[in-house]
């Protein structure tokens, strides 16, 4: 119980640190470029927004993308575009608004992991929306879907399996390792808490 409480406390501390860092850097991708490049980046952003509006971006079979954008999305867009003196568009869908907001955000960690797996170059230059477009193109190919689904287990997965089961695993896929870890964690909750505490400790110290 004490171990669990310590884990919770440390997680709260880390969450606060990550939030403060994330909040201050959320718009670095294009806003930083704007400060360096001036009006050229402003025109670049305007062109990207126009492309999003005209093409409706990714043709995803997701109903919410075609609903009307929320006031919160419009407010966020106005906030971002105000910094670069760029007019905010109106009459957007949720999908379009989401993609415009994504122009000002860093890619999700999971998206970066997939892009690295497929050896995409210059991913550090991509924003959140561009990374999603790239992944959409990649996964249009069924062979790439199969490659990702059958990718090998990560080093972190293998280490955790070894810690919980005291067995070494070699030829195992990412999904197989995930399923095995679900079982092992259910059977060894306290031991998993210890592992999490050790992992957090290594990050902090």
JSON list of C-alpha atoms in Angstrom, two decimals:
[
{"chain": "A", "resi": 1, "resn": "UNK", "atom": "CA", "xyz": [0.00, 0.00, 0.00]},
{"chain": "A", "resi": 2, "resn": "UNK", "atom": "CA", "xyz": [2.82, 2.37, 0.90]},
{"chain": "A", "resi": 3, "resn": "UNK", "atom": "CA", "xyz": [4.53, 1.59, -2.40]},
{"chain": "A", "resi": 4, "resn": "UNK", "atom": "CA", "xyz": [1.36, 2.41, -4.30]},
{"chain": "A", "resi": 5, "resn": "UNK", "atom": "CA", "xyz": [0.95, 5.73, -2.48]},
{"chain": "A", "resi": 6, "resn": "UNK", "atom": "CA", "xyz": [4.53, 6.68, -3.28]},
{"chain": "A", "resi": 7, "resn": "UNK", "atom": "CA", "xyz": [3.93, 5.82, -6.94]},
{"chain": "A", "resi": 8, "resn": "UNK", "atom": "CA", "xyz": [0.82, 7.98, -7.03]},
{"chain": "A", "resi": 9, "resn": "UNK", "atom": "CA", "xyz": [2.65, 10.92, -5.44]},
{"chain": "A", "resi": 10, "resn": "UNK", "atom": "CA", "xyz": [5.53, 10.72, -7.90]},
{"chain": "A", "resi": 11, "resn": "UNK", "atom": "CA", "xyz": [3.13, 10.41, -10.84]},
{"chain": "A", "resi": 12, "resn": "UNK", "atom": "CA", "xyz": [1.33, 13.56, -9.70]},
{"chain": "A", "resi": 13, "resn": "UNK", "atom": "CA", "xyz": [4.65, 15.43, -9.55]},
{"chain": "A", "resi": 14, "resn": "UNK", "atom": "CA", "xyz": [5.66, 14.20, -13.02]},
{"chain": "A", "resi": 15, "resn": "UNK", "atom": "CA", "xyz": [2.25, 15.05, -14.46]},
{"chain": "A", "resi": 16, "resn": "UNK", "atom": "CA", "xyz": [2.57, 18.61, -13.16]},
{"chain": "A", "resi": 17, "resn": "UNK", "atom": "CA", "xyz": [6.03, 18.98, -14.66]},
{"chain": "A", "resi": 18, "resn": "UNK", "atom": "CA", "xyz": [4.95, 17.53, -18.02]},
{"chain": "A", "resi": 19, "resn": "UNK", "atom": "CA", "xyz": [1.87, 19.74, -18.14]},
{"chain": "A", "resi": 20, "resn": "UNK", "atom": "CA", "xyz": [3.82, 22.91, -17.46]},
{"chain": "A", "resi": 21, "resn": "UNK", "atom": "CA", "xyz": [6.40, 21.99, -20.09]},
{"chain": "A", "resi": 22, "resn": "UNK", "atom": "CA", "xyz": [3.79, 20.93, -22.61]},
{"chain": "A", "resi": 23, "resn": "UNK", "atom": "CA", "xyz": [1.68, 24.04, -22.06]},
{"chain": "A", "resi": 24, "resn": "UNK", "atom": "CA", "xyz": [4.63, 26.32, -22.72]},
{"chain": "A", "resi": 25, "resn": "UNK", "atom": "CA", "xyz": [5.85, 24.49, -25.84]},
{"chain": "A", "resi": 26, "resn": "UNK", "atom": "CA", "xyz": [2.59, 23.40, -27.44]},
{"chain": "A", "resi": 27, "resn": "UNK", "atom": "CA", "xyz": [2.88, 25.92, -30.28]},
{"chain": "A", "resi": 28, "resn": "UNK", "atom": "CA", "xyz": [6.60, 25.62, -31.02]},
{"chain": "A", "resi": 29, "resn": "UNK", "atom": "CA", "xyz": [6.37, 23.89, -34.40]},
{"chain": "A", "resi": 30, "resn": "UNK", "atom": "CA", "xyz": [5.09, 26.76, -36.54]},
{"chain": "A", "resi": 31, "resn": "UNK", "atom": "CA", "xyz": [5.13, 29.74, -34.19]},
{"chain": "A", "resi": 32, "resn": "UNK", "atom": "CA", "xyz": [8.88, 29.40, -33.62]},
{"chain": "A", "resi": 33, "resn": "UNK", "atom": "CA", "xyz": [9.39, 29.21, -37.38]},
{"chain": "A", "resi": 34, "resn": "UNK", "atom": "CA", "xyz": [7.28, 32.34, -37.75]},
{"chain": "A", "resi": 35, "resn": "UNK", "atom": "CA", "xyz": [9.53, 34.29, -35.40]},
{"chain": "A", "resi": 36, "resn": "UNK", "atom": "CA", "xyz": [12.54, 33.19, -37.43]},
{"chain": "A", "resi": 37, "resn": "UNK", "atom": "CA", "xyz": [11.15, 33.50, -40.94]},
{"chain": "A", "resi": 38, "resn": "UNK", "atom": "CA", "xyz": [8.63, 36.32, -40.65]},
{"chain": "A", "resi": 39, "resn": "UNK", "atom": "CA", "xyz": [5.96, 36.72, -43.30]},
{"chain": "A", "resi": 40, "resn": "UNK", "atom": "CA", "xyz": [7.08, 33.72, -45.37]},
{"chain": "A", "resi": 41, "resn": "UNK", "atom": "CA", "xyz": [5.89, 31.36, -42.65]},
{"chain": "A", "resi": 42, "resn": "UNK", "atom": "CA", "xyz": [2.64, 33.31, -42.33]},
{"chain": "A", "resi": 43, "resn": "UNK", "atom": "CA", "xyz": [1.94, 32.65, -46.01]},
{"chain": "A", "resi": 44, "resn": "UNK", "atom": "CA", "xyz": [2.95, 29.01, -45.53]},
{"chain": "A", "resi": 45, "resn": "UNK", "atom": "CA", "xyz": [0.40, 28.62, -42.75]},
{"chain": "A", "resi": 46, "resn": "UNK", "atom": "CA", "xyz": [-2.29, 30.35, -44.80]},
{"chain": "A", "resi": 47, "resn": "UNK", "atom": "CA", "xyz": [-1.62, 27.97, -47.69]},
{"chain": "A", "resi": 48, "resn": "UNK", "atom": "CA", "xyz": [-1.79, 24.95, -45.40]},
{"chain": "A", "resi": 49, "resn": "UNK", "atom": "CA", "xyz": [-5.08, 26.15, -43.92]},
{"chain": "A", "resi": 50, "resn": "UNK", "atom": "CA", "xyz": [-6.49, 26.75, -47.40]},
{"chain": "A", "resi": 51, "resn": "UNK", "atom": "CA", "xyz": [-5.46, 23.23, -48.40]},
{"chain": "A", "resi": 52, "resn": "UNK", "atom": "CA", "xyz": [-7.19, 21.81, -45.33]},
{"chain": "A", "resi": 53, "resn": "UNK", "atom": "CA", "xyz": [-10.41, 23.68, -46.13]},
{"chain": "A", "resi": 54, "resn": "UNK", "atom": "CA", "xyz": [-10.45, 22.84, -49.84]},
{"chain": "A", "resi": 55, "resn": "UNK", "atom": "CA", "xyz": [-9.48, 19.18, -49.58]},
{"chain": "A", "resi": 56, "resn": "UNK", "atom": "CA", "xyz": [-11.10, 18.39, -46.22]},
{"chain": "A", "resi": 57, "resn": "UNK", "atom": "CA", "xyz": [-7.72, 16.81, -45.45]},
{"chain": "A", "resi": 58, "resn": "UNK", "atom": "CA", "xyz": [-7.69, 13.10, -44.70]},
{"chain": "A", "resi": 59, "resn": "UNK", "atom": "CA", "xyz": [-10.60, 11.12, -46.07]},
{"chain": "A", "resi": 60, "resn": "UNK", "atom": "CA", "xyz": [-11.29, 9.31, -42.83]},
{"chain": "A", "resi": 61, "resn": "UNK", "atom": "CA", "xyz": [-14.43, 7.32, -42.17]},
{"chain": "A", "resi": 62, "resn": "UNK", "atom": "CA", "xyz": [-14.96, 9.07, -38.85]},
{"chain": "A", "resi": 63, "resn": "UNK", "atom": "CA", "xyz": [-18.33, 10.74, -38.40]},
{"chain": "A", "resi": 64, "resn": "UNK", "atom": "CA", "xyz": [-17.23, 13.39, -35.90]},
{"chain": "A", "resi": 65, "resn": "UNK", "atom": "CA", "xyz": [-14.84, 14.94, -38.44]},
{"chain": "A", "resi": 66, "resn": "UNK", "atom": "CA", "xyz": [-17.81, 16.15, -40.48]},
{"chain": "A", "resi": 67, "resn": "UNK", "atom": "CA", "xyz": [-19.72, 17.72, -37.60]},
{"chain": "A", "resi": 68, "resn": "UNK", "atom": "CA", "xyz": [-19.63, 21.48, -37.12]},
{"chain": "A", "resi": 69, "resn": "UNK", "atom": "CA", "xyz": [-16.54, 22.75, -35.30]},
{"chain": "A", "resi": 70, "resn": "UNK", "atom": "CA", "xyz": [-16.98, 23.68, -31.65]},
{"chain": "A", "resi": 71, "resn": "UNK", "atom": "CA", "xyz": [-16.57, 27.17, -30.20]},
{"chain": "A", "resi": 72, "resn": "UNK", "atom": "CA", "xyz": [-13.63, 25.86, -28.20]},
{"chain": "A", "resi": 73, "resn": "UNK", "atom": "CA", "xyz": [-11.90, 24.86, -31.44]},
{"chain": "A", "resi": 74, "resn": "UNK", "atom": "CA", "xyz": [-12.60, 28.26, -33.02]},
{"chain": "A", "resi": 75, "resn": "UNK", "atom": "CA", "xyz": [-11.25, 29.99, -29.90]},
{"chain": "A", "resi": 76, "resn": "UNK", "atom": "CA", "xyz": [-8.05, 27.94, -30.02]},
{"chain": "A", "resi": 77, "resn": "UNK", "atom": "CA", "xyz": [-7.57, 28.68, -33.72]},
{"chain": "A", "resi": 78, "resn": "UNK", "atom": "CA", "xyz": [-8.07, 32.43, -33.18]},
{"chain": "A", "resi": 79, "resn": "UNK", "atom": "CA", "xyz": [-5.56, 32.33, -30.32]},
{"chain": "A", "resi": 80, "resn": "UNK", "atom": "CA", "xyz": [-2.90, 30.65, -32.46]},
{"chain": "A", "resi": 81, "resn": "UNK", "atom": "CA", "xyz": [-3.44, 32.78, -35.57]},
{"chain": "A", "resi": 82, "resn": "UNK", "atom": "CA", "xyz": [-3.53, 36.04, -33.63]},
{"chain": "A", "resi": 83, "resn": "UNK", "atom": "CA", "xyz": [0.15, 35.60, -32.79]},
{"chain": "A", "resi": 84, "resn": "UNK", "atom": "CA", "xyz": [1.08, 35.64, -36.48]},
{"chain": "A", "resi": 85, "resn": "UNK", "atom": "CA", "xyz": [-1.50, 38.23, -37.56]},
{"chain": "A", "resi": 86, "resn": "UNK", "atom": "CA", "xyz": [-3.36, 35.72, -39.69]},
{"chain": "A", "resi": 87, "resn": "UNK", "atom": "CA", "xyz": [-7.17, 35.86, -40.17]},
{"chain": "A", "resi": 88, "resn": "UNK", "atom": "CA", "xyz": [-9.13, 32.97, -38.68]},
{"chain": "A", "resi": 89, "resn": "UNK", "atom": "CA", "xyz": [-11.37, 30.96, -41.03]},
{"chain": "A", "resi": 90, "resn": "UNK", "atom": "CA", "xyz": [-15.04, 30.30, -40.31]},
{"chain": "A", "resi": 91, "resn": "UNK", "atom": "CA", "xyz": [-17.61, 27.58, -41.13]},
{"chain": "A", "resi": 92, "resn": "UNK", "atom": "CA", "xyz": [-15.25, 24.70, -40.37]},
{"chain": "A", "resi": 93, "resn": "UNK", "atom": "CA", "xyz": [-15.97, 21.07, -39.64]},
{"chain": "A", "resi": 94, "resn": "UNK", "atom": "CA", "xyz": [-14.51, 19.47, -36.52]},
{"chain": "A", "resi": 95, "resn": "UNK", "atom": "CA", "xyz": [-12.03, 17.61, -38.69]},
{"chain": "A", "resi": 96, "resn": "UNK", "atom": "CA", "xyz": [-10.84, 20.75, -40.44]},
{"chain": "A", "resi": 97, "resn": "UNK", "atom": "CA", "xyz": [-10.54, 22.64, -37.16]},
{"chain": "A", "resi": 98, "resn": "UNK", "atom": "CA", "xyz": [-8.64, 19.75, -35.59]},
{"chain": "A", "resi": 99, "resn": "UNK", "atom": "CA", "xyz": [-6.19, 19.70, -38.50]},
{"chain": "A", "resi": 100, "resn": "UNK", "atom": "CA", "xyz": [-5.65, 23.47, -38.35]},
{"chain": "A", "resi": 101, "resn": "UNK", "atom": "CA", "xyz": [-4.96, 23.28, -34.61]},
{"chain": "A", "resi": 102, "resn": "UNK", "atom": "CA", "xyz": [-2.59, 20.39, -35.31]},
{"chain": "A", "resi": 103, "resn": "UNK", "atom": "CA", "xyz": [-0.45, 22.66, -37.48]},
{"chain": "A", "resi": 104, "resn": "UNK", "atom": "CA", "xyz": [0.67, 24.35, -34.25]},
{"chain": "A", "resi": 105, "resn": "UNK", "atom": "CA", "xyz": [1.31, 21.22, -32.21]},
{"chain": "A", "resi": 106, "resn": "UNK", "atom": "CA", "xyz": [4.02, 18.63, -31.94]},
{"chain": "A", "resi": 107, "resn": "UNK", "atom": "CA", "xyz": [3.21, 15.09, -33.15]},
{"chain": "A", "resi": 108, "resn": "UNK", "atom": "CA", "xyz": [1.90, 12.58, -30.64]},
{"chain": "A", "resi": 109, "resn": "UNK", "atom": "CA", "xyz": [4.53, 10.20, -29.26]},
{"chain": "A", "resi": 110, "resn": "UNK", "atom": "CA", "xyz": [2.67, 7.20, -30.69]},
{"chain": "A", "resi": 111, "resn": "UNK", "atom": "CA", "xyz": [2.67, 8.81, -34.15]},
{"chain": "A", "resi": 112, "resn": "UNK", "atom": "CA", "xyz": [6.40, 9.49, -33.90]},
{"chain": "A", "resi": 113, "resn": "UNK", "atom": "CA", "xyz": [6.98, 5.87, -32.92]},
{"chain": "A", "resi": 114, "resn": "UNK", "atom": "CA", "xyz": [5.16, 4.68, -36.05]},
{"chain": "A", "resi": 115, "resn": "UNK", "atom": "CA", "xyz": [6.98, 7.14, -38.31]},
{"chain": "A", "resi": 116, "resn": "UNK", "atom": "CA", "xyz": [10.32, 5.99, -36.92]},
{"chain": "A", "resi": 117, "resn": "UNK", "atom": "CA", "xyz": [9.32, 2.37, -37.47]},
{"chain": "A", "resi": 118, "resn": "UNK", "atom": "CA", "xyz": [8.73, 3.10, -41.17]},
{"chain": "A", "resi": 119, "resn": "UNK", "atom": "CA", "xyz": [12.00, 5.07, -41.33]},
{"chain": "A", "resi": 120, "resn": "UNK", "atom": "CA", "xyz": [10.42, 8.36, -42.39]},
{"chain": "A", "resi": 121, "resn": "UNK", "atom": "CA", "xyz": [13.04, 11.10, -42.72]},
{"chain": "A", "resi": 122, "resn": "UNK", "atom": "CA", "xyz": [12.96, 14.55, -41.11]},
{"chain": "A", "resi": 123, "resn": "UNK", "atom": "CA", "xyz": [10.12, 13.72, -38.72]},
{"chain": "A", "resi": 124, "resn": "UNK", "atom": "CA", "xyz": [11.41, 16.48, -36.42]},
{"chain": "A", "resi": 125, "resn": "UNK", "atom": "CA", "xyz": [10.09, 18.97, -38.99]},
{"chain": "A", "resi": 126, "resn": "UNK", "atom": "CA", "xyz": [6.55, 17.59, -38.96]},
{"chain": "A", "resi": 127, "resn": "UNK", "atom": "CA", "xyz": [3.71, 19.03, -36.94]},
{"chain": "A", "resi": 128, "resn": "UNK", "atom": "CA", "xyz": [0.85, 16.97, -35.52]},
{"chain": "A", "resi": 129, "resn": "UNK", "atom": "CA", "xyz": [-1.35, 17.27, -38.60]},
{"chain": "A", "resi": 130, "resn": "UNK", "atom": "CA", "xyz": [1.42, 16.51, -41.08]},
{"chain": "A", "resi": 131, "resn": "UNK", "atom": "CA", "xyz": [2.45, 13.43, -39.13]},
{"chain": "A", "resi": 132, "resn": "UNK", "atom": "CA", "xyz": [-1.14, 12.16, -39.23]},
{"chain": "A", "resi": 133, "resn": "UNK", "atom": "CA", "xyz": [-1.38, 12.79, -42.97]},
{"chain": "A", "resi": 134, "resn": "UNK", "atom": "CA", "xyz": [1.85, 10.87, -43.49]},
{"chain": "A", "resi": 135, "resn": "UNK", "atom": "CA", "xyz": [0.63, 7.93, -41.41]},
{"chain": "A", "resi": 136, "resn": "UNK", "atom": "CA", "xyz": [-2.67, 7.89, -43.28]},
{"chain": "A", "resi": 137, "resn": "UNK", "atom": "CA", "xyz": [-0.74, 7.52, -46.54]},
{"chain": "A", "resi": 138, "resn": "UNK", "atom": "CA", "xyz": [1.44, 4.79, -45.05]},
{"chain": "A", "resi": 139, "resn": "UNK", "atom": "CA", "xyz": [-1.45, 2.70, -43.79]},
{"chain": "A", "resi": 140, "resn": "UNK", "atom": "CA", "xyz": [-3.34, 2.85, -47.08]},
{"chain": "A", "resi": 141, "resn": "UNK", "atom": "CA", "xyz": [-0.96, 0.05, -48.05]},
{"chain": "A", "resi": 142, "resn": "UNK", "atom": "CA", "xyz": [-2.15, -3.26, -46.48]},
{"chain": "A", "resi": 143, "resn": "UNK", "atom": "CA", "xyz": [1.46, -4.48, -46.40]},
{"chain": "A", "resi": 144, "resn": "UNK", "atom": "CA", "xyz": [2.38, -1.63, -44.08]},
{"chain": "A", "resi": 145, "resn": "UNK", "atom": "CA", "xyz": [-0.59, -2.43, -41.85]},
{"chain": "A", "resi": 146, "resn": "UNK", "atom": "CA", "xyz": [0.67, -6.02, -41.57]},
{"chain": "A", "resi": 147, "resn": "UNK", "atom": "CA", "xyz": [4.22, -4.84, -40.88]},
{"chain": "A", "resi": 148, "resn": "UNK", "atom": "CA", "xyz": [3.07, -2.62, -38.02]},
{"chain": "A", "resi": 149, "resn": "UNK", "atom": "CA", "xyz": [0.73, -5.22, -36.52]},
{"chain": "A", "resi": 150, "resn": "UNK", "atom": "CA", "xyz": [3.49, -7.84, -36.55]},
{"chain": "A", "resi": 151, "resn": "UNK", "atom": "CA", "xyz": [6.31, -5.60, -35.41]},
{"chain": "A", "resi": 152, "resn": "UNK", "atom": "CA", "xyz": [8.65, -7.10, -32.80]},
{"chain": "A", "resi": 153, "resn": "UNK", "atom": "CA", "xyz": [8.22, -6.45, -29.10]},
{"chain": "A", "resi": 154, "resn": "UNK", "atom": "CA", "xyz": [10.07, -3.45, -27.71]},
{"chain": "A", "resi": 155, "resn": "UNK", "atom": "CA", "xyz": [13.00, -3.69, -25.32]},
{"chain": "A", "resi": 156, "resn": "UNK", "atom": "CA", "xyz": [10.80, -2.15, -22.60]},
{"chain": "A", "resi": 157, "resn": "UNK", "atom": "CA", "xyz": [8.17, -4.85, -23.07]},
{"chain": "A", "resi": 158, "resn": "UNK", "atom": "CA", "xyz": [10.75, -7.63, -22.87]},
{"chain": "A", "resi": 159, "resn": "UNK", "atom": "CA", "xyz": [12.31, -6.13, -19.75]},
{"chain": "A", "resi": 160, "resn": "UNK", "atom": "CA", "xyz": [8.95, -5.90, -18.00]},
{"chain": "A", "resi": 161, "resn": "UNK", "atom": "CA", "xyz": [8.04, -9.47, -18.99]},
{"chain": "A", "resi": 162, "resn": "UNK", "atom": "CA", "xyz": [11.36, -10.64, -17.58]},
{"chain": "A", "resi": 163, "resn": "UNK", "atom": "CA", "xyz": [10.83, -8.66, -14.37]},
{"chain": "A", "resi": 164, "resn": "UNK", "atom": "CA", "xyz": [7.34, -10.06, -13.80]},
{"chain": "A", "resi": 165, "resn": "UNK", "atom": "CA", "xyz": [7.88, -13.65, -14.95]},
{"chain": "A", "resi": 166, "resn": "UNK", "atom": "CA", "xyz": [11.65, -14.07, -14.52]},
{"chain": "A", "resi": 167, "resn": "UNK", "atom": "CA", "xyz": [11.70, -15.57, -18.02]},
{"chain": "A", "resi": 168, "resn": "UNK", "atom": "CA", "xyz": [13.55, -14.34, -21.10]},
{"chain": "A", "resi": 169, "resn": "UNK", "atom": "CA", "xyz": [11.47, -13.89, -24.26]},
{"chain": "A", "resi": 170, "resn": "UNK", "atom": "CA", "xyz": [12.98, -13.50, -27.71]},
{"chain": "A", "resi": 171, "resn": "UNK", "atom": "CA", "xyz": [10.86, -14.09, -30.82]},
{"chain": "A", "resi": 172, "resn": "UNK", "atom": "CA", "xyz": [7.66, -12.36, -29.79]},
{"chain": "A", "resi": 173, "resn": "UNK", "atom": "CA", "xyz": [5.61, -9.67, -31.52]},
{"chain": "A", "resi": 174, "resn": "UNK", "atom": "CA", "xyz": [4.52, -6.37, -30.02]},
{"chain": "A", "resi": 175, "resn": "UNK", "atom": "CA", "xyz": [0.87, -7.49, -29.83]},
{"chain": "A", "resi": 176, "resn": "UNK", "atom": "CA", "xyz": [1.80, -10.85, -28.31]},
{"chain": "A", "resi": 177, "resn": "UNK", "atom": "CA", "xyz": [3.92, -9.10, -25.71]},
{"chain": "A", "resi": 178, "resn": "UNK", "atom": "CA", "xyz": [1.05, -6.71, -24.94]},
{"chain": "A", "resi": 179, "resn": "UNK", "atom": "CA", "xyz": [-1.35, -9.62, -24.38]},
{"chain": "A", "resi": 180, "resn": "UNK", "atom": "CA", "xyz": [1.17, -11.44, -22.21]},
{"chain": "A", "resi": 181, "resn": "UNK", "atom": "CA", "xyz": [1.82, -8.32, -20.15]},
{"chain": "A", "resi": 182, "resn": "UNK", "atom": "CA", "xyz": [-1.91, -7.85, -19.55]},
{"chain": "A", "resi": 183, "resn": "UNK", "atom": "CA", "xyz": [-1.99, -11.31, -17.97]},
{"chain": "A", "resi": 184, "resn": "UNK", "atom": "CA", "xyz": [1.25, -10.89, -16.02]},
{"chain": "A", "resi": 185, "resn": "UNK", "atom": "CA", "xyz": [0.24, -7.50, -14.62]},
{"chain": "A", "resi": 186, "resn": "UNK", "atom": "CA", "xyz": [-3.12, -8.88, -13.46]},
{"chain": "A", "resi": 187, "resn": "UNK", "atom": "CA", "xyz": [-1.31, -11.72, -11.70]},
{"chain": "A", "resi": 188, "resn": "UNK", "atom": "CA", "xyz": [1.50, -9.59, -10.26]},
{"chain": "A", "resi": 189, "resn": "UNK", "atom": "CA", "xyz": [0.03, -6.18, -9.44]},
{"chain": "A", "resi": 190, "resn": "UNK", "atom": "CA", "xyz": [2.31, -5.46, -6.50]},
{"chain": "A", "resi": 191, "resn": "UNK", "atom": "CA", "xyz": [5.41, -6.47, -8.43]},
{"chain": "A", "resi": 192, "resn": "UNK", "atom": "CA", "xyz": [4.29, -4.28, -11.32]},
{"chain": "A", "resi": 193, "resn": "UNK", "atom": "CA", "xyz": [3.89, -1.34, -8.92]},
{"chain": "A", "resi": 194, "resn": "UNK", "atom": "CA", "xyz": [7.47, -1.90, -7.79]},
{"chain": "A", "resi": 195, "resn": "UNK", "atom": "CA", "xyz": [8.66, -1.88, -11.40]},
{"chain": "A", "resi": 196, "resn": "UNK", "atom": "CA", "xyz": [6.78, 1.36, -12.10]},
{"chain": "A", "resi": 197, "resn": "UNK", "atom": "CA", "xyz": [8.35, 2.94, -9.03]},
{"chain": "A", "resi": 198, "resn": "UNK", "atom": "CA", "xyz": [11.83, 1.90, -10.16]},
{"chain": "A", "resi": 199, "resn": "UNK", "atom": "CA", "xyz": [11.15, 3.25, -13.66]},
{"chain": "A", "resi": 200, "resn": "UNK", "atom": "CA", "xyz": [9.92, 6.59, -12.32]},
{"chain": "A", "resi": 201, "resn": "UNK", "atom": "CA", "xyz": [12.92, 6.81, -10.00]},
{"chain": "A", "resi": 202, "resn": "UNK", "atom": "CA", "xyz": [15.32, 6.36, -12.94]},
{"chain": "A", "resi": 203, "resn": "UNK", "atom": "CA", "xyz": [13.56, 9.17, -14.82]},
{"chain": "A", "resi": 204, "resn": "UNK", "atom": "CA", "xyz": [13.74, 11.60, -11.90]},
{"chain": "A", "resi": 205, "resn": "UNK", "atom": "CA", "xyz": [17.21, 10.74, -10.67]}
]
